[in-house]
Amino acid sequence: MFSPSPSLTWREGEILRDGRPHRILSGAVHYFRMHPDQWEDRLRRLAAMGANTVDTYVAWNFHERVEGEFDFTGWRDVARFIRIAAEVGLDVFVRPSPYICAEWSNGGIPFWLSGRTSALRTSDPVFLDAVDRWYDALIPQLEPLQAVHGGPIRLVQVENEYGSFGSDAVYLAHQRDALRSRGIVELLTTADGTTSDMVVSGSIPEVMGTFTFGTGVQAAVDLRRDDHHLMCSELWGGWFDHWGEKHHVRSADSMISTVAELLDEGGSVSLYMAHGGTNFGLWAGANHDGTHIQPTITSYDSDAPIGEDGSLGDKFHALRAAFAPFHSGDLPPIPDAPEHQPAASAPLVRTVGLLDVVRAQPVAATAPQPLTFEQLGAEDGLVGYEADLSFPPASTLSILGLRDRAIVFLDDARVGVMEHDGDHTVILPAAGGSGRLTIVVESLGRINYGPLTGELKGILRGVVVNGRRYVHGWAHRVLPHDAPPPASVGSDARDGRAVASLTVARPADAWIALPGSTKSMVWLNGFLLGRLWDRGPQVTLYAPGPLWREGENEIVVLDTDRLGATVEIREAAEYGDVEEFIGS
């Protein structure tokens, strides 16, 4: 009877690869944050950096957007990504959910599940049943690609930074056993911050503990358990950005000093991120500081050694020099710089206002009280809430439990804007009256870290006049975001849909800007690139070469606030004003 044994083991603080002493020199590269036609290019750049391993999360909600419908094709073909890594000569460190954080929508947990149970990441039967069904679909994609079967997978993570979230040891044991019982035999790991309570709450028997930090190697040395190997599964070489903040950077000298300290201690490292990529579509998550929601920008460049477009910075060369002594031969050659389209611009032609875009959608449901996004099956984006309204003179309208931003219309007139963290009240026309109330609610990103992970979106508790009388009788219209909104014959509205045509001689990477626009979703040839917001810091959207076509290309913009006059292709990324930041 075949009884496989893991290809990576630890003994007396040392990692052994097929029985020989080994260092894991890894970098995080997420298949779901880059176009699949670019997977090989980015992995070759990682190998040229001197990495011997690639680390990737598996984002559950990317594969099971509709409950019970699993997709492992095209952009979601994680097995293909792993096979390409093997062809490039890299080992693979898989971090397969159910929770990934990663500044990814809902931390990777499907919205339909978080809408059903508040007991996420616990031994709650509802949660475990969904996880088990997910693993029944996912693990067969991974199990044949383990090193014991000749594949590149040598490490598999159980959960993610659980010690900073909960204390359900039964749940953690279930996750370990769920992997083992489905045939995962390779080295299992956990990852937690460098505090004793995180390590205690996140540890699992028979699983090697690792750490996540930006600095603080000595704290990890002191907290390392028993004879476990010293490893940082996320060494933060850069940081992500929220809308309204500055662009976070970390100098190459600062990063490499921590890497060198870890290597000098005999440790292994996975740089987070080695290539950050892009939160295409509406996959960017959000944080919450206890008072304010903090939506993450579309770019996940993270000031990484390998840029969003594959460009190579000082950190790349510093790591290549640091990793080279751990290789017996020469490192792979450095790939050529990526090609970019030249600067260009085109007029944005307004076609239909936001209110008409909403009204063009069918009514998805009616109810006495407003329904949440989850009740409507709305993953993210925009939902229109409509009801008849009557009100006396000198009235106000308030939303109870707004998540996250609302544009309020009475008949055809815009009344005001409300935000999650601001005033949820608008002043109605002074004379009083009646009309058709439309509230367009936008989810700014599902929270991906902390106790509010899984929070619902939309209008949670109702709409009231003068703080006391409910508005009842709601119709709901869900705006699909997998395709741009339909065209119309023209509009003089300041907001809404606009279209531009750009002709390119040869498809190549480009950076798209919308000068004068306020808060936009942008589609290129039918693919939603993401959001731009004039709050910054991000000014340009990355538009990868494989999405362009020779000749005419269509760009569609939907702006909730104000459309500018043009769309521009710029020759370089613009991430806004910067500040040095290491992470926390």
PDB file of C-alpha atoms in Angstrom, residues 377-527:
ATOM      1  CA  GLY A 377     -27.870  38.022  -3.963  1.00  0.00           C
ATOM      2  CA  ALA A 378     -25.797  41.117  -4.759  1.00  0.00           C
ATOM      3  CA  GLU A 379     -22.099  40.335  -4.424  1.00  0.00           C
ATOM      4  CA  ASP A 380     -20.957  43.949  -4.565  1.00  0.00           C
ATOM      5  CA  GLY A 381     -21.339  47.140  -6.569  1.00  0.00           C
ATOM      6  CA  LEU A 382     -24.584  49.147  -6.715  1.00  0.00           C
ATOM      7  CA  VAL A 383     -28.164  48.516  -5.667  1.00  0.00           C
ATOM      8  CA  GLY A 384     -31.047  50.899  -6.292  1.00  0.00           C
ATOM      9  CA  TYR A 385     -33.734  51.173  -3.572  1.00  0.00           C
ATOM     10  CA  GLU A 386     -37.051  52.753  -4.634  1.00  0.00           C
ATOM     11  CA  ALA A 387     -40.153  53.733  -2.664  1.00  0.00           C
ATOM     12  CA  ASP A 388     -42.937  56.315  -2.757  1.00  0.00           C
ATOM     13  CA  LEU A 389     -42.339  59.107  -0.263  1.00  0.00           C
ATOM     14  CA  SER A 390     -44.573  61.762   1.316  1.00  0.00           C
ATOM     15  CA  PHE A 391     -43.250  64.254   3.849  1.00  0.00           C
ATOM     16  CA  PRO A 392     -44.333  67.443   5.633  1.00  0.00           C
ATOM     17  CA  PRO A 393     -42.495  70.778   5.386  1.00  0.00           C
ATOM     18  CA  ALA A 394     -39.029  71.074   6.960  1.00  0.00           C
ATOM     19  CA  SER A 395     -38.396  67.306   6.872  1.00  0.00           C
ATOM     20  CA  THR A 396     -35.274  65.176   6.937  1.00  0.00           C
ATOM     21  CA  LEU A 397     -34.609  61.693   5.571  1.00  0.00           C
ATOM     22  CA  SER A 398     -32.256  59.301   7.366  1.00  0.00           C
ATOM     23  CA  ILE A 399     -30.834  55.867   6.581  1.00  0.00           C
ATOM     24  CA  LEU A 400     -30.406  53.542   9.550  1.00  0.00           C
ATOM     25  CA  GLY A 401     -27.421  51.279   9.077  1.00  0.00           C
ATOM     26  CA  LEU A 402     -25.926  52.429   5.767  1.00  0.00           C
ATOM     27  CA  ARG A 403     -23.222  50.241   4.254  1.00  0.00           C
ATOM     28  CA  ASP A 404     -21.472  52.066   2.629  1.00  0.00           C
ATOM     29  CA  ARG A 405     -22.362  55.062   0.427  1.00  0.00           C
ATOM     30  CA  ALA A 406     -25.676  56.375  -0.893  1.00  0.00           C
ATOM     31  CA  ILE A 407     -26.771  58.834  -3.580  1.00  0.00           C
ATOM     32  CA  VAL A 408     -30.306  60.048  -2.814  1.00  0.00           C
ATOM     33  CA  PHE A 409     -32.759  61.174  -5.528  1.00  0.00           C
ATOM     34  CA  LEU A 410     -36.311  62.485  -5.206  1.00  0.00           C
ATOM     35  CA  ASP A 411     -38.053  62.026  -8.545  1.00  0.00           C
ATOM     36  CA  ASP A 412     -35.328  63.166 -10.994  1.00  0.00           C
ATOM     37  CA  ALA A 413     -33.437  65.485  -8.647  1.00  0.00           C
ATOM     38  CA  ARG A 414     -30.333  64.595  -6.645  1.00  0.00           C
ATOM     39  CA  VAL A 415     -30.983  65.394  -2.968  1.00  0.00           C
ATOM     40  CA  GLY A 416     -27.659  64.453  -1.384  1.00  0.00           C
ATOM     41  CA  VAL A 417     -24.931  61.941  -0.627  1.00  0.00           C
ATOM     42  CA  MET A 418     -24.489  59.897   2.555  1.00  0.00           C
ATOM     43  CA  GLU A 419     -21.489  57.830   3.619  1.00  0.00           C
ATOM     44  CA  HIS A 420     -20.933  54.986   6.075  1.00  0.00           C
ATOM     45  CA  ASP A 421     -18.936  57.154   8.472  1.00  0.00           C
ATOM     46  CA  GLY A 422     -20.674  60.480   7.886  1.00  0.00           C
ATOM     47  CA  ASP A 423     -24.097  62.003   8.438  1.00  0.00           C
ATOM     48  CA  HIS A 424     -26.823  59.584   7.319  1.00  0.00           C
ATOM     49  CA  THR A 425     -29.391  62.372   6.982  1.00  0.00           C
ATOM     50  CA  VAL A 426     -30.367  64.659   4.095  1.00  0.00           C
ATOM     51  CA  ILE A 427     -32.725  67.648   4.088  1.00  0.00           C
ATOM     52  CA  LEU A 428     -35.816  67.231   1.932  1.00  0.00           C
ATOM     53  CA  PRO A 429     -37.426  70.113  -0.019  1.00  0.00           C
ATOM     54  CA  ALA A 430     -38.582  72.710   2.511  1.00  0.00           C
ATOM     55  CA  ALA A 431     -42.176  72.990   1.291  1.00  0.00           C
ATOM     56  CA  GLY A 432     -42.893  69.292   1.818  1.00  0.00           C
ATOM     57  CA  GLY A 433     -44.612  67.096  -0.721  1.00  0.00           C
ATOM     58  CA  SER A 434     -44.317  63.658  -2.258  1.00  0.00           C
ATOM     59  CA  GLY A 435     -42.424  61.816  -4.968  1.00  0.00           C
ATOM     60  CA  ARG A 436     -40.497  58.736  -5.963  1.00  0.00           C
ATOM     61  CA  LEU A 437     -37.489  58.184  -3.695  1.00  0.00           C
ATOM     62  CA  THR A 438     -34.461  56.411  -5.185  1.00  0.00           C
ATOM     63  CA  ILE A 439     -31.409  55.598  -3.099  1.00  0.00           C
ATOM     64  CA  VAL A 440     -28.407  54.209  -4.981  1.00  0.00           C
ATOM     65  CA  VAL A 441     -26.242  52.353  -2.461  1.00  0.00           C
ATOM     66  CA  GLU A 442     -22.653  51.363  -3.229  1.00  0.00           C
ATOM     67  CA  SER A 443     -20.592  48.802  -1.359  1.00  0.00           C
ATOM     68  CA  LEU A 444     -17.089  50.248  -1.061  1.00  0.00           C
ATOM     69  CA  GLY A 445     -15.470  46.886  -0.315  1.00  0.00           C
ATOM     70  CA  ARG A 446     -16.227  44.025   2.041  1.00  0.00           C
ATOM     71  CA  ILE A 447     -14.221  44.087   5.283  1.00  0.00           C
ATOM     72  CA  ASN A 448     -11.391  41.565   5.162  1.00  0.00           C
ATOM     73  CA  TYR A 449      -9.793  41.714   8.624  1.00  0.00           C
ATOM     74  CA  GLY A 450     -10.924  41.766  12.229  1.00  0.00           C
ATOM     75  CA  PRO A 451     -14.217  41.185  14.043  1.00  0.00           C
ATOM     76  CA  LEU A 452     -16.300  42.997  11.406  1.00  0.00           C
ATOM     77  CA  THR A 453     -15.287  40.590   8.643  1.00  0.00           C
ATOM     78  CA  GLY A 454     -18.493  39.435   6.984  1.00  0.00           C
ATOM     79  CA  GLU A 455     -20.475  42.575   7.810  1.00  0.00           C
ATOM     80  CA  LEU A 456     -23.557  42.994   5.625  1.00  0.00           C
ATOM     81  CA  LYS A 457     -23.928  45.618   2.872  1.00  0.00           C
ATOM     82  CA  GLY A 458     -26.755  47.874   1.781  1.00  0.00           C
ATOM     83  CA  ILE A 459     -29.459  49.418   4.000  1.00  0.00           C
ATOM     84  CA  LEU A 460     -29.474  47.343   7.169  1.00  0.00           C
ATOM     85  CA  ARG A 461     -32.235  48.809   9.334  1.00  0.00           C
ATOM     86  CA  GLY A 462     -34.475  50.989   7.233  1.00  0.00           C
ATOM     87  CA  VAL A 463     -35.169  54.562   6.108  1.00  0.00           C
ATOM     88  CA  VAL A 464     -37.025  57.101   8.272  1.00  0.00           C
ATOM     89  CA  VAL A 465     -38.563  60.557   7.871  1.00  0.00           C
ATOM     90  CA  ASN A 466     -37.789  63.036  10.645  1.00  0.00           C
ATOM     91  CA  GLY A 467     -36.094  60.339  12.663  1.00  0.00           C
ATOM     92  CA  ARG A 468     -39.241  58.409  13.505  1.00  0.00           C
ATOM     93  CA  ARG A 469     -41.517  57.340  10.630  1.00  0.00           C
ATOM     94  CA  TYR A 470     -40.377  54.439   8.447  1.00  0.00           C
ATOM     95  CA  VAL A 471     -40.616  54.550   4.688  1.00  0.00           C
ATOM     96  CA  HIS A 472     -42.202  51.259   3.589  1.00  0.00           C
ATOM     97  CA  GLY A 473     -42.820  49.541   0.278  1.00  0.00           C
ATOM     98  CA  TRP A 474     -39.451  49.071  -1.422  1.00  0.00           C
ATOM     99  CA  ALA A 475     -38.476  47.890  -4.884  1.00  0.00           C
ATOM    100  CA  HIS A 476     -34.866  46.823  -5.442  1.00  0.00           C
ATOM    101  CA  ARG A 477     -32.782  46.996  -8.616  1.00  0.00           C
ATOM    102  CA  VAL A 478     -29.360  45.298  -8.708  1.00  0.00           C
ATOM    103  CA  LEU A 479     -26.774  46.646 -11.117  1.00  0.00           C
ATOM    104  CA  PRO A 480     -24.667  43.797 -12.536  1.00  0.00           C
ATOM    105  CA  HIS A 481     -20.982  44.655 -12.559  1.00  0.00           C
ATOM    106  CA  ASP A 482     -19.647  41.807 -14.706  1.00  0.00           C
ATOM    107  CA  ALA A 483     -20.717  43.802 -17.765  1.00  0.00           C
ATOM    108  CA  PRO A 484     -20.865  47.561 -18.367  1.00  0.00           C
ATOM    109  CA  PRO A 485     -24.258  49.290 -18.110  1.00  0.00           C
ATOM    110  CA  PRO A 486     -26.246  49.547 -21.348  1.00  0.00           C
ATOM    111  CA  ALA A 487     -25.933  52.541 -23.652  1.00  0.00           C
ATOM    112  CA  SER A 488     -28.604  55.100 -24.387  1.00  0.00           C
ATOM    113  CA  VAL A 489     -29.010  58.015 -26.781  1.00  0.00           C
ATOM    114  CA  GLY A 490     -27.454  60.791 -24.753  1.00  0.00           C
ATOM    115  CA  SER A 491     -27.641  62.617 -21.445  1.00  0.00           C
ATOM    116  CA  ASP A 492     -26.808  65.954 -19.916  1.00  0.00           C
ATOM    117  CA  ALA A 493     -26.557  64.477 -16.393  1.00  0.00           C
ATOM    118  CA  ARG A 494     -23.325  65.189 -14.596  1.00  0.00           C
ATOM    119  CA  ASP A 495     -23.103  61.571 -13.427  1.00  0.00           C
ATOM    120  CA  GLY A 496     -23.761  58.223 -15.091  1.00  0.00           C
ATOM    121  CA  ARG A 497     -22.408  56.304 -18.054  1.00  0.00           C
ATOM    122  CA  ALA A 498     -19.949  57.532 -20.676  1.00  0.00           C
ATOM    123  CA  VAL A 499     -18.006  55.794 -23.401  1.00  0.00           C
ATOM    124  CA  ALA A 500     -14.728  56.448 -25.226  1.00  0.00           C
ATOM    125  CA  SER A 501     -12.995  54.771 -28.144  1.00  0.00           C
ATOM    126  CA  LEU A 502      -9.226  54.368 -28.234  1.00  0.00           C
ATOM    127  CA  THR A 503      -7.328  52.986 -31.222  1.00  0.00           C
ATOM    128  CA  VAL A 504      -4.040  51.195 -30.555  1.00  0.00           C
ATOM    129  CA  ALA A 505      -1.522  49.920 -33.077  1.00  0.00           C
ATOM    130  CA  ARG A 506      -0.375  47.009 -30.927  1.00  0.00           C
ATOM    131  CA  PRO A 507      -1.812  45.667 -27.672  1.00  0.00           C
ATOM    132  CA  ALA A 508       0.444  46.386 -24.694  1.00  0.00           C
ATOM    133  CA  ASP A 509       0.143  47.396 -21.057  1.00  0.00           C
ATOM    134  CA  ALA A 510      -1.365  50.797 -20.385  1.00  0.00           C
ATOM    135  CA  TRP A 511      -2.303  53.101 -17.521  1.00  0.00           C
ATOM    136  CA  ILE A 512      -5.763  54.700 -17.701  1.00  0.00           C
ATOM    137  CA  ALA A 513      -6.639  58.028 -16.062  1.00  0.00           C
ATOM    138  CA  LEU A 514      -9.927  59.925 -15.870  1.00  0.00           C
ATOM    139  CA  PRO A 515      -9.111  63.600 -15.279  1.00  0.00           C
ATOM    140  CA  GLY A 516     -12.117  65.484 -13.969  1.00  0.00           C
ATOM    141  CA  SER A 517     -14.131  62.392 -13.027  1.00  0.00           C
ATOM    142  CA  THR A 518     -14.961  61.777  -9.371  1.00  0.00           C
ATOM    143  CA  LYS A 519     -15.869  58.202  -8.472  1.00  0.00           C
ATOM    144  CA  SER A 520     -15.849  55.751 -11.324  1.00  0.00           C
ATOM    145  CA  MET A 521     -15.979  52.133 -12.357  1.00  0.00           C
ATOM    146  CA  VAL A 522     -14.064  51.511 -15.584  1.00  0.00           C
ATOM    147  CA  TRP A 523     -14.563  48.729 -18.145  1.00  0.00           C
ATOM    148  CA  LEU A 524     -12.097  47.974 -20.972  1.00  0.00           C
ATOM    149  CA  ASN A 525     -13.633  45.965 -23.799  1.00  0.00           C
ATOM    150  CA  GLY A 526     -16.258  44.665 -21.396  1.00  0.00           C
ATOM    151  CA  PHE A 527     -13.869  43.778 -18.543  1.00  0.00           C
TER     152      PHE A 527
END
